Short mmCIF file of C-alpha atoms in Angstrom, two decimals:
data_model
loop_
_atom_site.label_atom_id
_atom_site.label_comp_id
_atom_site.label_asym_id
_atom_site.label_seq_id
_atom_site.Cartn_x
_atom_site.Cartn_y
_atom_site.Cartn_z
CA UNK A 1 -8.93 23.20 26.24
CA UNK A 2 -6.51 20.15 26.33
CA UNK A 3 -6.55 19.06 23.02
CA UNK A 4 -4.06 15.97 23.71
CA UNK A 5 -7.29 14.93 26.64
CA UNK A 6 -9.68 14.95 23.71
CA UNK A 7 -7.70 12.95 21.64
CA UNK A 8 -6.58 10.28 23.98
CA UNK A 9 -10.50 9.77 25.35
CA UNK A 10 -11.48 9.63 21.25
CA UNK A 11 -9.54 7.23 20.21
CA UNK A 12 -9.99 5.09 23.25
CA UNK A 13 -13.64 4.78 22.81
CA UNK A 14 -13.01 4.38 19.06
CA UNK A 15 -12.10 1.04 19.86
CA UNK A 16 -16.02 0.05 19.71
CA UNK A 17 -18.00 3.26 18.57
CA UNK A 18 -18.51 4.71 15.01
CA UNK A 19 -19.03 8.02 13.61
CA UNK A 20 -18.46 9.74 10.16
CA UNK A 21 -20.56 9.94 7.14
CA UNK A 22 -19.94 9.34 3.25
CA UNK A 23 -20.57 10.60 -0.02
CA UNK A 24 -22.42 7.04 -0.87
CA UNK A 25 -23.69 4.81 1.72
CA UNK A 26 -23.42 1.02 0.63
CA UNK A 27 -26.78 0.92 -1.38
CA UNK A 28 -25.17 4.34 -3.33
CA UNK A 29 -27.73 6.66 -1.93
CA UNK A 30 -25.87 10.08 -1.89
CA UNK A 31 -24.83 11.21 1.34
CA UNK A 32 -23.38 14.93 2.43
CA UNK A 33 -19.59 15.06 3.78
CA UNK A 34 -19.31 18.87 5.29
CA UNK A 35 -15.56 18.74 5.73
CA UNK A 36 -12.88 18.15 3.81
CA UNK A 37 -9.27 16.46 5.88
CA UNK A 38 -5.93 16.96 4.11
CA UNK A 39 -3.71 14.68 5.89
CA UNK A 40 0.15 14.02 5.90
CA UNK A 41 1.39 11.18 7.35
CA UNK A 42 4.98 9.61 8.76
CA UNK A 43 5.47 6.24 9.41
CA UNK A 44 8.32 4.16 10.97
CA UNK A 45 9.83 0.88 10.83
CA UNK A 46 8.81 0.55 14.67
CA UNK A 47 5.41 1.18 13.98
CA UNK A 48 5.09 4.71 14.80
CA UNK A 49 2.35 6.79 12.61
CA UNK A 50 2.85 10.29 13.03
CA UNK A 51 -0.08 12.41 11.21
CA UNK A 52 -0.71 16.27 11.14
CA UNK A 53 -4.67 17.01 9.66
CA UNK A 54 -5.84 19.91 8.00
CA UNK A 55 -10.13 19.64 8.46
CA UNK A 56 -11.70 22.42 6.77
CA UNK A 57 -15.28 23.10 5.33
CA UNK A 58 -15.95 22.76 1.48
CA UNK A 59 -18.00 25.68 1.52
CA UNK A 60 -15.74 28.50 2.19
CA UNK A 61 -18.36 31.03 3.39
CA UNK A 62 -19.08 28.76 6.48
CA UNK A 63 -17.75 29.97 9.64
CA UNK A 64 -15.02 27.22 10.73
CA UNK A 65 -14.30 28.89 14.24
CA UNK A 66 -15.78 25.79 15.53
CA UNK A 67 -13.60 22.91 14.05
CA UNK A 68 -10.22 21.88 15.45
CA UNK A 69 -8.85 22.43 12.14
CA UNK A 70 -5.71 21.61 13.23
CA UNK A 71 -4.52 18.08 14.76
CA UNK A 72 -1.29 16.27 15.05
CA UNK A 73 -0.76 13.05 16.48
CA UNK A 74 0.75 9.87 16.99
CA UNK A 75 0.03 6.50 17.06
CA UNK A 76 1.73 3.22 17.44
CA UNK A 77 0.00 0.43 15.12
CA UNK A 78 2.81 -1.93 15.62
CA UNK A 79 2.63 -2.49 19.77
CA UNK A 80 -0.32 -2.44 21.97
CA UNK A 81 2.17 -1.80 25.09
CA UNK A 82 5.45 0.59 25.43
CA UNK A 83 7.39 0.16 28.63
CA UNK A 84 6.58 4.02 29.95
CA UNK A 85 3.21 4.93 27.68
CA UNK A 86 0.77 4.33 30.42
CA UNK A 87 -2.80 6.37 32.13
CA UNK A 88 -3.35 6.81 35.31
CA UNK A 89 -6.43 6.40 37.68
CA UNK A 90 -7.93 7.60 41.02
CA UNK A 91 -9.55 5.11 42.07
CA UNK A 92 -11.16 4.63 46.02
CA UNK A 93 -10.82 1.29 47.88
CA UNK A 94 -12.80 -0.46 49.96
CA UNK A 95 -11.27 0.59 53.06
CA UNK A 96 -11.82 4.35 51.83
CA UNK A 97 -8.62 5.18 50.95
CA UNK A 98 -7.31 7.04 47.43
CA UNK A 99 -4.98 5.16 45.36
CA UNK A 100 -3.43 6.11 41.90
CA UNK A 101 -3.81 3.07 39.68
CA UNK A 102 -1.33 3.05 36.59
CA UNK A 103 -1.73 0.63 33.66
CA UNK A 104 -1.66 0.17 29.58
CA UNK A 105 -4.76 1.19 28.20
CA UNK A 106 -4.09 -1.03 25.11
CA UNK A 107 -2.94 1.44 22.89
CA UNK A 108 0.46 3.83 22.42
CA UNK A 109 0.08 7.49 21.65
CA UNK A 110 2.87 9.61 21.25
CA UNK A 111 2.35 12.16 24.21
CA UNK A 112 1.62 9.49 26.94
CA UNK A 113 5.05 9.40 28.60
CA UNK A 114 6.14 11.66 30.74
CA UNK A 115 8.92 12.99 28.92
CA UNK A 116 6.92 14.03 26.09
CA UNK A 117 4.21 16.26 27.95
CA UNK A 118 5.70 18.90 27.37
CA UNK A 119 6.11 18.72 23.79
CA UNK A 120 3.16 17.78 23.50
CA UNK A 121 1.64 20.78 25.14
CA UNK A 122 3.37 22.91 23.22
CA UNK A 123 1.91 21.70 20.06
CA UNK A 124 -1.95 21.86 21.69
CA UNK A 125 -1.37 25.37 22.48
CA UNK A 126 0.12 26.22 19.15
CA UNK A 127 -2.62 24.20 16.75
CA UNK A 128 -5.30 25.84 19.10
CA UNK A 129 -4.10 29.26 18.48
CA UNK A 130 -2.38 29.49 15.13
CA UNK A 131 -3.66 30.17 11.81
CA UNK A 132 -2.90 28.59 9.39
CA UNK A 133 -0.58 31.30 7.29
CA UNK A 134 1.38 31.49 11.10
CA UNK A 135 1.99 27.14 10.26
CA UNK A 136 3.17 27.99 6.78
CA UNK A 137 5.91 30.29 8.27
CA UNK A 138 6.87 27.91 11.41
CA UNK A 139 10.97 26.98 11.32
CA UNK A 140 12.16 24.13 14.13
CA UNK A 141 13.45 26.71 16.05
CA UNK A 142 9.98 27.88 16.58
CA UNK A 143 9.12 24.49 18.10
CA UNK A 144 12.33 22.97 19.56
CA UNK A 145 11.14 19.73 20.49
CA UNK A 146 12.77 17.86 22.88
CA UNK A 147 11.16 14.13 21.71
CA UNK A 148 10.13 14.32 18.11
CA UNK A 149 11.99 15.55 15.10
CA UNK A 150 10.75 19.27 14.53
CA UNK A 151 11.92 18.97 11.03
CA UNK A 152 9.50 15.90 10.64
CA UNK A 153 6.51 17.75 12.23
CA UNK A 154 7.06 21.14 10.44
CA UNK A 155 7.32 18.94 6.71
CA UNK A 156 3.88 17.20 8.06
CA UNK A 157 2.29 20.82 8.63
CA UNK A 158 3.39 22.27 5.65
CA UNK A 159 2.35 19.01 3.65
CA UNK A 160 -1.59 18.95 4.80
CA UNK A 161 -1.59 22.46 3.94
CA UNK A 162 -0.37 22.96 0.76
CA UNK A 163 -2.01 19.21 -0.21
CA UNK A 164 -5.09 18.71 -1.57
CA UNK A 165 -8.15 16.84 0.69
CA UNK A 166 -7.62 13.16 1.07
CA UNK A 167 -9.79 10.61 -1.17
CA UNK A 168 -12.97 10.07 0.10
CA UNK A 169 -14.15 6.16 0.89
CA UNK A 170 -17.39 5.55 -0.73
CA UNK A 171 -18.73 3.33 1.69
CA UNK A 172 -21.11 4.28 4.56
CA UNK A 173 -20.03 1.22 6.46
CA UNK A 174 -16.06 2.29 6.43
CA UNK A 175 -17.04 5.77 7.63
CA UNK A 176 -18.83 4.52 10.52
CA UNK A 177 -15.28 2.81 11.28
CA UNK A 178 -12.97 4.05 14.36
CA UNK A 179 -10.55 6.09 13.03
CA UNK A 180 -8.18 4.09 14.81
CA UNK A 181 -8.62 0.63 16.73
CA UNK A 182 -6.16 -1.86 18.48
CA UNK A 183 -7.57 -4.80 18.32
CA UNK A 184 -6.41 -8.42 19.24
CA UNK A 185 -8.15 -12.41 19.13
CA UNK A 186 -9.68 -12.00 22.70
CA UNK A 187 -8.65 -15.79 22.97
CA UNK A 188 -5.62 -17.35 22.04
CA UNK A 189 -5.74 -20.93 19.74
CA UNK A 190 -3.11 -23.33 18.83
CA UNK A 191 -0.49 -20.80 21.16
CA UNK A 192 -1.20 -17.66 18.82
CA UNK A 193 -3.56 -15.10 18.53
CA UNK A 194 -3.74 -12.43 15.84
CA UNK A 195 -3.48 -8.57 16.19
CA UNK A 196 -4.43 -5.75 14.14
CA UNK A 197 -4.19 -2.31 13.87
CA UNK A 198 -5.59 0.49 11.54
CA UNK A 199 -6.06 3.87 10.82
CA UNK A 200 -8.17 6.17 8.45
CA UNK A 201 -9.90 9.17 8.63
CA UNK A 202 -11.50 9.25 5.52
CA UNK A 203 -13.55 6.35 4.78
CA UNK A 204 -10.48 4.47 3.06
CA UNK A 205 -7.80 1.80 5.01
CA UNK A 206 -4.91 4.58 5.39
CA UNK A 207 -2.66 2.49 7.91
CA UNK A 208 -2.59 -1.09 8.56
CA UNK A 209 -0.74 -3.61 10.75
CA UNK A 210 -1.23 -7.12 11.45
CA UNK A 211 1.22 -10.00 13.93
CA UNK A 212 0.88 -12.70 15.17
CA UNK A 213 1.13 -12.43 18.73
CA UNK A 214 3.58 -16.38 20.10
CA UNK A 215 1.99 -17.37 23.65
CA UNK A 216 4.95 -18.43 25.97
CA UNK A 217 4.07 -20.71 29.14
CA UNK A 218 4.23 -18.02 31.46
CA UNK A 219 1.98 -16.38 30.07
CA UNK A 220 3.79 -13.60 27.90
CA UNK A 221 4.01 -13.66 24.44
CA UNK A 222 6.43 -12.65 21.31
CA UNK A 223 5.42 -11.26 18.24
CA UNK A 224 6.16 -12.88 14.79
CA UNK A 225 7.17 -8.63 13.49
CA UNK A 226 9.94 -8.98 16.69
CA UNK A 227 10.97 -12.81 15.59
CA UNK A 228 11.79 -11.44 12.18
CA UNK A 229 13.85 -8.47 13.47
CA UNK A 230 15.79 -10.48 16.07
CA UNK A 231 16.56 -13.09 12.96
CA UNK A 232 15.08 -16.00 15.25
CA UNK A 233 12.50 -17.01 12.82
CA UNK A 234 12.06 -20.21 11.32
CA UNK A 235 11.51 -20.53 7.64
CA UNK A 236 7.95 -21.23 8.05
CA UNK A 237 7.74 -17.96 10.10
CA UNK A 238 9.40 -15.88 7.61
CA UNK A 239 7.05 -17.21 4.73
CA UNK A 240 4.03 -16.48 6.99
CA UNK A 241 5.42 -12.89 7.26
CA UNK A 242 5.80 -12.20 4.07
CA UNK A 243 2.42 -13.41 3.42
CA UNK A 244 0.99 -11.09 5.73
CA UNK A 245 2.82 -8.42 4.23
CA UNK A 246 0.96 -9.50 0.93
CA UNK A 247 -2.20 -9.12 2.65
CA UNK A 248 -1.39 -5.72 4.06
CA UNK A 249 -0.70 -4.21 0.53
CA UNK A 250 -3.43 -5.90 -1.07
CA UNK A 251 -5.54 -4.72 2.02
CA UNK A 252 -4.56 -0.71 1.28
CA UNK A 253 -4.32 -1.14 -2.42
CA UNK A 254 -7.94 -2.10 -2.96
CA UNK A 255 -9.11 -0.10 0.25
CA UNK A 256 -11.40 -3.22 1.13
CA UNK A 257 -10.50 -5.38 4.20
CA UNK A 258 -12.20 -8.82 2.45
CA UNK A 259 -13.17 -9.75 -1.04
CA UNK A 260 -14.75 -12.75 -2.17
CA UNK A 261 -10.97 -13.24 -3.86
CA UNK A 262 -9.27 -14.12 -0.55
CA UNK A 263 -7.53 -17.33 -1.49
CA UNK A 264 -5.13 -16.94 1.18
CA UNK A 265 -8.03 -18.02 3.68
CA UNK A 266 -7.31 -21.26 3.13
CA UNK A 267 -3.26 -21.19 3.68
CA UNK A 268 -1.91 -22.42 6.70
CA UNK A 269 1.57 -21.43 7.09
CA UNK A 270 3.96 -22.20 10.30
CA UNK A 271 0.90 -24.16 11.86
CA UNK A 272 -0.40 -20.55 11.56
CA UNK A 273 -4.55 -20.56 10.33
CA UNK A 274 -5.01 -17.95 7.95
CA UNK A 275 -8.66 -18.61 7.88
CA UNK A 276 -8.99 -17.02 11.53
CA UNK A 277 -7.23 -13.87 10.00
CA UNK A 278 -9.60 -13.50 7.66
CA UNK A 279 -12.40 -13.77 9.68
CA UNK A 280 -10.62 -11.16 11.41
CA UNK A 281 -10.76 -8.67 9.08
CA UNK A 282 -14.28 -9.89 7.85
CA UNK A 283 -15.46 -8.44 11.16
CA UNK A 284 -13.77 -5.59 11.03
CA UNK A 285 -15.32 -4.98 7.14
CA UNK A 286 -18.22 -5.80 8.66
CA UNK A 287 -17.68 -3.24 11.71
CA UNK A 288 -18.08 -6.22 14.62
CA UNK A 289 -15.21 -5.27 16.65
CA UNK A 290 -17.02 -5.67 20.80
CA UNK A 291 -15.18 -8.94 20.87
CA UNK A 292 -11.43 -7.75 19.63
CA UNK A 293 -11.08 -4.79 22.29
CA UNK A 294 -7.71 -5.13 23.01
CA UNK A 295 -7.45 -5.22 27.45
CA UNK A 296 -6.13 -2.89 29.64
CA UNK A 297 -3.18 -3.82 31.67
CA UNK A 298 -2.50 -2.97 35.34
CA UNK A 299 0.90 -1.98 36.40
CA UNK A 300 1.21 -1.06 40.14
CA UNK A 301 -0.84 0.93 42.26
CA UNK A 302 -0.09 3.75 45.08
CA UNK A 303 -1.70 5.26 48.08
CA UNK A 304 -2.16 8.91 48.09
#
């Protein structure tokens, strides 16, 4: 069983399905949640969102044999492309002949590139096999990573497990929410289009990440996150940033992704439209994400 296989096809589709239940669906009828998830999480300045979960029934005397109680991944909610994170494809031509096709699937997860397969089978075959006393005891010399901190993942492990179950969302509508999407403006307006990215497992906005995403004329583009950290922002650009940043917190502070208190909907900073952002997000609260799918890119192609 190739855990890191299950993952990557999940969260791809996860872009436009739903799953997931709650303990009150949005008219407060009570609804049953089976599981509880205690979840530790890592993020980095570059976007990276490392999380190790702990799923495990709230009724003890079940048999949990069947859940992969165990899971540890990461996710990049900054970039949609990575030089090097890329699938592959068999795909037959025309002509009959078998070519590999490589490309971006429009999302980074930690495990894609070559270099870290092995790592990451490592961890599949220990989360599938351990127990959860054998976690408790693991030291970075029982992992040795080659491309991730073991330190980092052990403290994750050990976190989720001696934690207590994440808060619940009380929302049906956020638990039928991806547990993690990509998404992007399919069109771009003005020269800009906005991007967003979030994560949560529990009904509740856990991770969130949203740029502004420059068209240049060839057809490239830069985003506002890398114009700040390569200082060539404007000062419009920089106030625009910070507001976003604004948004973010308010965003995961109030677990909601639009109130009827938005004011900033009708800001325009930079030449920037906040009122497309939040009709962004007002589709996302509102769980209408078949037109933000954020597109595949092809890379190069080889007979076999």
């Amino acid at each position: 069983m190739n855990y890191f296989k299950i993952v990557i096809s999940i969260l791809l589709i996860a872009i436009i399905a739903t799953a997931g239940c709650s303990q009150n669906n949005d008219d407060g009828e009570n609804i049953s949640i089976g599981v509880y998830r205690n979840i530790a999480r890592k993020t980095t300045y570059d976007g990276w969102v490392y999380s190790f979960i702990y799923e495990h029934y709230k009724d003890p005397s079940l048999d949990d044999s069947t859940l992969m109680k165990f899971q540890f991944n990461g996710i990049n909610l900054r970039y949609a492309y990575i030089e090097g994170y890329e699938d592959k494809l068999t795909i037959t031509r025309k002509d009959g002949s078998s070519a590999i096709r490589s490309y971006s699937p429009g999302c980074v997860i930690w495990g894609m590139k070559d270099d870290q397969l092995e790592d990451r089978k490592k961890l599949d075959d220990l989360l599938l096999n351990a127990t959860k006393d054998q976690l408790l005891r693991l030291t970075s010399d029982d992992l040795s990573l080659k491309t991730l901190d073991s330190d980092m993942v052990i403290q994750l492990i050990k976190e989720a497990l001696l934690g207590k179950p994440q808060k619940e969302g009380t929302l049906q509508s956020y638990w039928d929410k991806p547990q993690y999407a990509m998404l992007q403006e399919q069109n771009a307006s003005d020269n800009y289009k906005f991007q967003i990215a979030f994560l949560q497992d529990t009904g509740c906005v856990d991770e969130l990440f949203i740029d502004v995403l420059f068209c240049r004329d060839d057809g490239s583009y830069i985003q506002l996150s890398d114009m700040i950290d390569q200082g060539r922002a404007d000062s419009e650009q920089i106030a625009l940033y910070n507001k976003i940043r604004d948004i973010v917190s308010d965003i995961k502070d109030r677990e909601l992704f639009v109130t009827e208190n938005d004011t900033y909907k009708n800001d325009t900073i930079g030449g920037v439209d906040l009122k497309r952002l939040y009709m962004f997000l007002k589709d996302i609260h509102e769980n209408k994400f078949d037109k933000y799918a954020t597109p595949s890119v092809f890379l190069r192609e080889q007979t076999i």
